[in-house]
Coordinates of C-alpha atoms in Angstrom, one line a residue:
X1 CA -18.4 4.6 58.0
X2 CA -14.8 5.2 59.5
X3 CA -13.9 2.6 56.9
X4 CA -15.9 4.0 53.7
X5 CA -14.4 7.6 54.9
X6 CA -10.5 5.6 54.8
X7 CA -11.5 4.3 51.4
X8 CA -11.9 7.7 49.2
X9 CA -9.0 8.6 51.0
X10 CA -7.1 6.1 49.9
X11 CA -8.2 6.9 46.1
X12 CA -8.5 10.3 46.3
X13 CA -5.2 10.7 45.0
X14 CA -5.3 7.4 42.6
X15 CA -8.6 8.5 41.5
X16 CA -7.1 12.3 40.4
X17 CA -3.5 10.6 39.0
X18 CA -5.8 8.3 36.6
X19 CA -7.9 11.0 36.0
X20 CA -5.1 13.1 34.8
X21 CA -3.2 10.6 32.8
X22 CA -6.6 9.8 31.0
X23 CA -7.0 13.7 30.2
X24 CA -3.3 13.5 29.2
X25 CA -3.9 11.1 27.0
X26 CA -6.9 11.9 25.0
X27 CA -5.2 15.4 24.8
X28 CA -2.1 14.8 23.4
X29 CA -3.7 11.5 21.0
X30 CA -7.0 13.6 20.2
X31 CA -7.1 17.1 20.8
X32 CA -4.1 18.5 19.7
X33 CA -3.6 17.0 16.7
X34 CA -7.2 18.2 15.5
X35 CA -6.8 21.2 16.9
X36 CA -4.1 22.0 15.0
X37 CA -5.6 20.9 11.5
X38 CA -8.4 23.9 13.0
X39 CA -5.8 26.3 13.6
X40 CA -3.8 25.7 10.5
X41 CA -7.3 25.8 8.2
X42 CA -7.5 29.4 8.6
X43 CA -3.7 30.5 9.5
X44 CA -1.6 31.8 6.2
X45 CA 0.2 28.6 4.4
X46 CA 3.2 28.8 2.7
X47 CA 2.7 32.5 2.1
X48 CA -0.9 31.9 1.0
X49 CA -3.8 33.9 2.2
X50 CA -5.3 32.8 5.8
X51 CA -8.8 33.8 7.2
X52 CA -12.4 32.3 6.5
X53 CA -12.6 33.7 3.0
X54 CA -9.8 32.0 2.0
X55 CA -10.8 29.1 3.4
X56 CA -14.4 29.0 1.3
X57 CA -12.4 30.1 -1.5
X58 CA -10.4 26.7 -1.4
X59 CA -13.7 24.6 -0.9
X60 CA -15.5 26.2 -4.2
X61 CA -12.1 24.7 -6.3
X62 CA -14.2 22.7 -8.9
X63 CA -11.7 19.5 -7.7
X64 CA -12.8 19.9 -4.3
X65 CA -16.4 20.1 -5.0
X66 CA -16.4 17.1 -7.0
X67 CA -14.7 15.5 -4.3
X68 CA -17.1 16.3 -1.5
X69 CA -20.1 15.3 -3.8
X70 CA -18.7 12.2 -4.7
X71 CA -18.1 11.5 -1.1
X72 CA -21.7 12.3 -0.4
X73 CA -23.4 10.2 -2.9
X74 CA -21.2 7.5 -2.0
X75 CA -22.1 7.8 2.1
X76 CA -26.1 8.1 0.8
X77 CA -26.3 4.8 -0.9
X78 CA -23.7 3.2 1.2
X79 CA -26.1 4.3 4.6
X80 CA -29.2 3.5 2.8
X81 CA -28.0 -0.3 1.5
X82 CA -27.3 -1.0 5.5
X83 CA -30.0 0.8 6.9
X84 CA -32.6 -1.4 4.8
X85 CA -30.5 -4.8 5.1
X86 CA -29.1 -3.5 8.5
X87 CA -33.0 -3.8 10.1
X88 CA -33.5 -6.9 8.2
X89 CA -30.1 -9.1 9.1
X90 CA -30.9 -7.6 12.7
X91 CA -34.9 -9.1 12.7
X92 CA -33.1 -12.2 11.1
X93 CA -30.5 -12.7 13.9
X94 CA -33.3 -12.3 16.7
X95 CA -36.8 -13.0 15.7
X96 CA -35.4 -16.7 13.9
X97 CA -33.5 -19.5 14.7
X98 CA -31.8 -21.4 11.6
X99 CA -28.6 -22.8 11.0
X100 CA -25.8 -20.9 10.5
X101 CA -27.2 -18.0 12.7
X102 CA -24.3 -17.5 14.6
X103 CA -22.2 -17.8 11.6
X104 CA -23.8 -15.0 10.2
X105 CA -23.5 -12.9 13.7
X106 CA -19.7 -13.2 13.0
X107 CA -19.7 -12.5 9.3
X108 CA -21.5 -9.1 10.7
X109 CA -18.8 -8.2 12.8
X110 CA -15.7 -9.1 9.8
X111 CA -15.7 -5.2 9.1
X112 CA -14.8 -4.2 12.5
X113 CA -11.5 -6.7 12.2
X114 CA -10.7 -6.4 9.1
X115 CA -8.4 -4.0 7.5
X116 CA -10.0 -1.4 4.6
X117 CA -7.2 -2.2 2.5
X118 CA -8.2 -5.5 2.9
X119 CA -11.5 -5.3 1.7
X120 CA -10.2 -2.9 -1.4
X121 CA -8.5 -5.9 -2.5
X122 CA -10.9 -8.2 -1.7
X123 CA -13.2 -5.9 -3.9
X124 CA -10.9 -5.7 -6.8
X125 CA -10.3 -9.7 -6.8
X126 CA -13.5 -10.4 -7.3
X127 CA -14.7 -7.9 -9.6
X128 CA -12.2 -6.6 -11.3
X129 CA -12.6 -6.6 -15.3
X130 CA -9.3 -8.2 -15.6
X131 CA -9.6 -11.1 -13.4
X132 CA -12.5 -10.6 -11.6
X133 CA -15.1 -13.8 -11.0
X134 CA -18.1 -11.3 -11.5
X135 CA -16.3 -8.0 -13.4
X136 CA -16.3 -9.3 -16.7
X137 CA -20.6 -10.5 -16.3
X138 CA -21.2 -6.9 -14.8
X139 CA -19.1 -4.9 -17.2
X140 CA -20.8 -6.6 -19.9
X141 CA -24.1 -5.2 -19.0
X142 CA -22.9 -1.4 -18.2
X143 CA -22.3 -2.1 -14.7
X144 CA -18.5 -1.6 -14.0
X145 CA -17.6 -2.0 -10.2
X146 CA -13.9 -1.6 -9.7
X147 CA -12.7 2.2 -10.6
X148 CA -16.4 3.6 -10.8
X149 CA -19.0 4.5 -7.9
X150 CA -21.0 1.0 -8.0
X151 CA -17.4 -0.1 -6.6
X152 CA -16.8 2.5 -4.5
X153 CA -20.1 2.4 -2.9
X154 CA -20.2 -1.2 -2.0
X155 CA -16.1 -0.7 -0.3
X156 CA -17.7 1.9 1.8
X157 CA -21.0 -0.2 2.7
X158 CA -18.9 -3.2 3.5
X159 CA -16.6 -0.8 6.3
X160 CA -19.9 0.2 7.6
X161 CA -21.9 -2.4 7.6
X162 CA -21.9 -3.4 11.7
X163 CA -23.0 -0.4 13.1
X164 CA -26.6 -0.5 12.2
X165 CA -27.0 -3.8 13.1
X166 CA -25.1 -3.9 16.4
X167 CA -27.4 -0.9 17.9
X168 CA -30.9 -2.5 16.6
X169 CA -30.1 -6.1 17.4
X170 CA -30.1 -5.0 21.9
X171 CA -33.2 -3.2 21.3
X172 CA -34.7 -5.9 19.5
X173 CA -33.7 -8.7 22.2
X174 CA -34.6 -5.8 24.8
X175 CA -38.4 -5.0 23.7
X176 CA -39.2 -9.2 23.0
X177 CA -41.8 -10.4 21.4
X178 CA -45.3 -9.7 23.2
X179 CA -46.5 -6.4 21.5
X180 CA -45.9 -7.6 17.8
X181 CA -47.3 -11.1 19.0
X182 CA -50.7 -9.3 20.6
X183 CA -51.2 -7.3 17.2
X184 CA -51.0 -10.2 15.0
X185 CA -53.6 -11.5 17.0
X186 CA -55.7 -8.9 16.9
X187 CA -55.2 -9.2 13.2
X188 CA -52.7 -6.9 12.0
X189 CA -51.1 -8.1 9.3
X190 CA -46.7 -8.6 9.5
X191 CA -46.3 -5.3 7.1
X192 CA -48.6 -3.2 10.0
X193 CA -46.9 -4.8 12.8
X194 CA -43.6 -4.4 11.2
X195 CA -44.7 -0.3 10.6
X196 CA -46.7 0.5 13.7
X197 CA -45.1 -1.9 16.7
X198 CA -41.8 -2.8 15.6
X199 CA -40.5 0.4 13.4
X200 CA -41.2 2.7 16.5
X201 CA -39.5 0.8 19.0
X202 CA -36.1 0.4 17.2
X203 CA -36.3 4.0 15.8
X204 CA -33.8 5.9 17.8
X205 CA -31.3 3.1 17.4
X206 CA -32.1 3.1 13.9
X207 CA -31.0 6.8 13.9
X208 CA -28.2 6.5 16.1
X209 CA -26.8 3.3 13.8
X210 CA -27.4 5.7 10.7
X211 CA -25.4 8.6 12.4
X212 CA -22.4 6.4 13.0
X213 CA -22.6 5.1 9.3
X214 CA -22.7 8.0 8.2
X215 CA -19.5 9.4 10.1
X216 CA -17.4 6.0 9.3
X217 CA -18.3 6.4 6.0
X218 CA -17.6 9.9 5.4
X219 CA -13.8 9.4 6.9
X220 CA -13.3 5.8 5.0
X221 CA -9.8 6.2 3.4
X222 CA -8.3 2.3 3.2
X223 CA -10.9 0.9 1.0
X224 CA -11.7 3.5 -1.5
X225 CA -8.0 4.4 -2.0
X226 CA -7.9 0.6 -3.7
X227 CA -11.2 0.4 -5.9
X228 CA -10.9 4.1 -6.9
X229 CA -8.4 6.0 -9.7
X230 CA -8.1 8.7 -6.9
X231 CA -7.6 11.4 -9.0
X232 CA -9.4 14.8 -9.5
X233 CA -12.5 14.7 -11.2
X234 CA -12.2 10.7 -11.1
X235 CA -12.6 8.8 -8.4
X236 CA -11.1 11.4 -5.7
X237 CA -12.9 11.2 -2.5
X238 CA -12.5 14.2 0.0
X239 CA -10.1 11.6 1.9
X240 CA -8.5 11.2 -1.0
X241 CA -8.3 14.9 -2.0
X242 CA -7.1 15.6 1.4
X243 CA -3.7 13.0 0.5
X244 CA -3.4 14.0 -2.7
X245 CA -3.3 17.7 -2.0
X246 CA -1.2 17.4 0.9
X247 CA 1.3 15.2 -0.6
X248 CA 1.1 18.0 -3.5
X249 CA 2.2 20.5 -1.1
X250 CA -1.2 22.1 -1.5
X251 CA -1.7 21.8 2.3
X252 CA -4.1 24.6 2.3
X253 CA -6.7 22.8 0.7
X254 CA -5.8 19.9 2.3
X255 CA -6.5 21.4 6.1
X256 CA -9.7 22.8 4.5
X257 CA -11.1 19.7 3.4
X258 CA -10.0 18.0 6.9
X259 CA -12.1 21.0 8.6
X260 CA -15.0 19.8 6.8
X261 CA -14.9 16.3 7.9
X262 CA -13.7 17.1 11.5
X263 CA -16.8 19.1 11.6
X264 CA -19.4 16.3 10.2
X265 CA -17.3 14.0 12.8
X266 CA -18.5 16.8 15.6
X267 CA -22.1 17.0 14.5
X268 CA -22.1 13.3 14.1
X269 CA -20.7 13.2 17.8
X270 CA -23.5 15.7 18.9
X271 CA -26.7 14.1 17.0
X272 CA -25.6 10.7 19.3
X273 CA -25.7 12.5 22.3
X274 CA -28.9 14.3 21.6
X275 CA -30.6 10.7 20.4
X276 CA -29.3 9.1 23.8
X277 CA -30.1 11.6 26.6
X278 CA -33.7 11.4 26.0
X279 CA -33.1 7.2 26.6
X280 CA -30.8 8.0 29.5
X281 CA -33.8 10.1 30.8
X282 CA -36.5 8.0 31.0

């Protein structure tokens, strides 16, 4: 006991240094800059008018609204391709064994290591009207990819593409096998096992995998920037709108459009924490 009591003495003070460099830390990399892009949202700009109606009054520019709808259909279909191939490659990876498995466990992770730019250019190599291996084929038929939303779509579900997959595939390897194996034998068919065993069991990580699509997407910059024109009323993401302004000297807008996203980058932040405490409580 004497020596447990001589122990948290010891790192009493290590434990409250650490604690307060962490804090430091997080404050002066995380905090602080967002809280200025906050405060400056609704503080006068360059003489321009500050306050919340002046801040809706920016979002309703035509240019921004485009901006924020393109961004949204882009994050729908984006979330939806992974969610559906997401479950899929994750059944793949752990109900099967074939060759080249691991292979493919790697190729899921690319994203993660991989700059955006990266993939932009990646994007445009291949399909690309110009020089593309597949642009020429596609634009043939009405399907242009680079500098339209078929391309910026599939740069934004390349980015997010992991995070689906890497919170099904412990749940999957968690829950086994013997309750989809006992309804089969009972005669369910693989489409009601896949609905009524399997689909409820990975659900919340489903959810949670969504909800982090969904933020990564929303804040993608790197990749768009490439396959996009990035200009108003063509191509201009809110990420992009928010560069484009500001390097306009429109910061207003800019820090309005920022506000937006830090605040679907909160909610996405707060829908993860409500999906795990009910696991946590169990």
């Amino acid at each position: 006991m004497a020596d447990q009591n001589r122990t948290r003495t010891q790192r009493g003070p290590v434990t409250r240094v650490l604690r307060f460099v962490v804090i430091a830390y997080v404050f002066v990399l995380v905090v602080w800059p967002v809280s200025v892009v906050v405060q400056r949202t609704f503080a006068p700009v360059n003489g321009q008018e500050g306050g919340f109606g002046a801040f809706v009054a920016r979002l309703s520019d035509p240019a921004v609204v485009y901006a924020f709808s393109l961004t949204a259909t882009i994050t729908f279909w984006a979330v939806l391709i992974n969610t559906v191939f997401g479950v899929g490659v994750s059944l793949l990876l752990v109900r099967y064994r074939f060759p080249g498995r691991r292979v493919l466990s790697v190729l899921v992770d690319l994203p993660m290591s991989v700059s955006p730019v990266v993939v932009g250019l990646a994007l445009v190599l291949a399909y690309s009207t110009g020089s593309g291996w597949f642009g020429e084929a596609l634009a043939s038929v009405g399907i242009p990819i680079i500098f339209s939303t078929p391309g910026l779509i599939m740069a934004t579900a390349f980015i997010s593409l992991p995070f689906v997959i890497r919170e099904v595939v412990p749940v999957l390897e968690e829950i086994g096998t013997e309750a989809e194996q006992a309804a089969l034998s009972l005669g369910a068919s693989a489409w009601q096992t896949f609905w009524r065993i399997t689909v409820p069991s990975i659900r919340s990580a489903v959810l949670y995998g969504v909800v982090l699509s969904i933020a990564r997407s929303l804040g993608e910059f790197g990749a768009v920037k490439v396959v996009s024109q990035g200009a108003a009323f063509n191509g201009e993401t809110a990420t992009l709108l928010i560069q484009n302004r500001y390097g306009n000297f429109d910061e207003s807008t800019a820090y309005a459009a920022a506000f937006v996203l830090v605040v679907a980058a909160v909610l996405a932040i707060v829908v993860v924490n409500l999906i795990r405490k009910p696991e946590g409580t169990k």
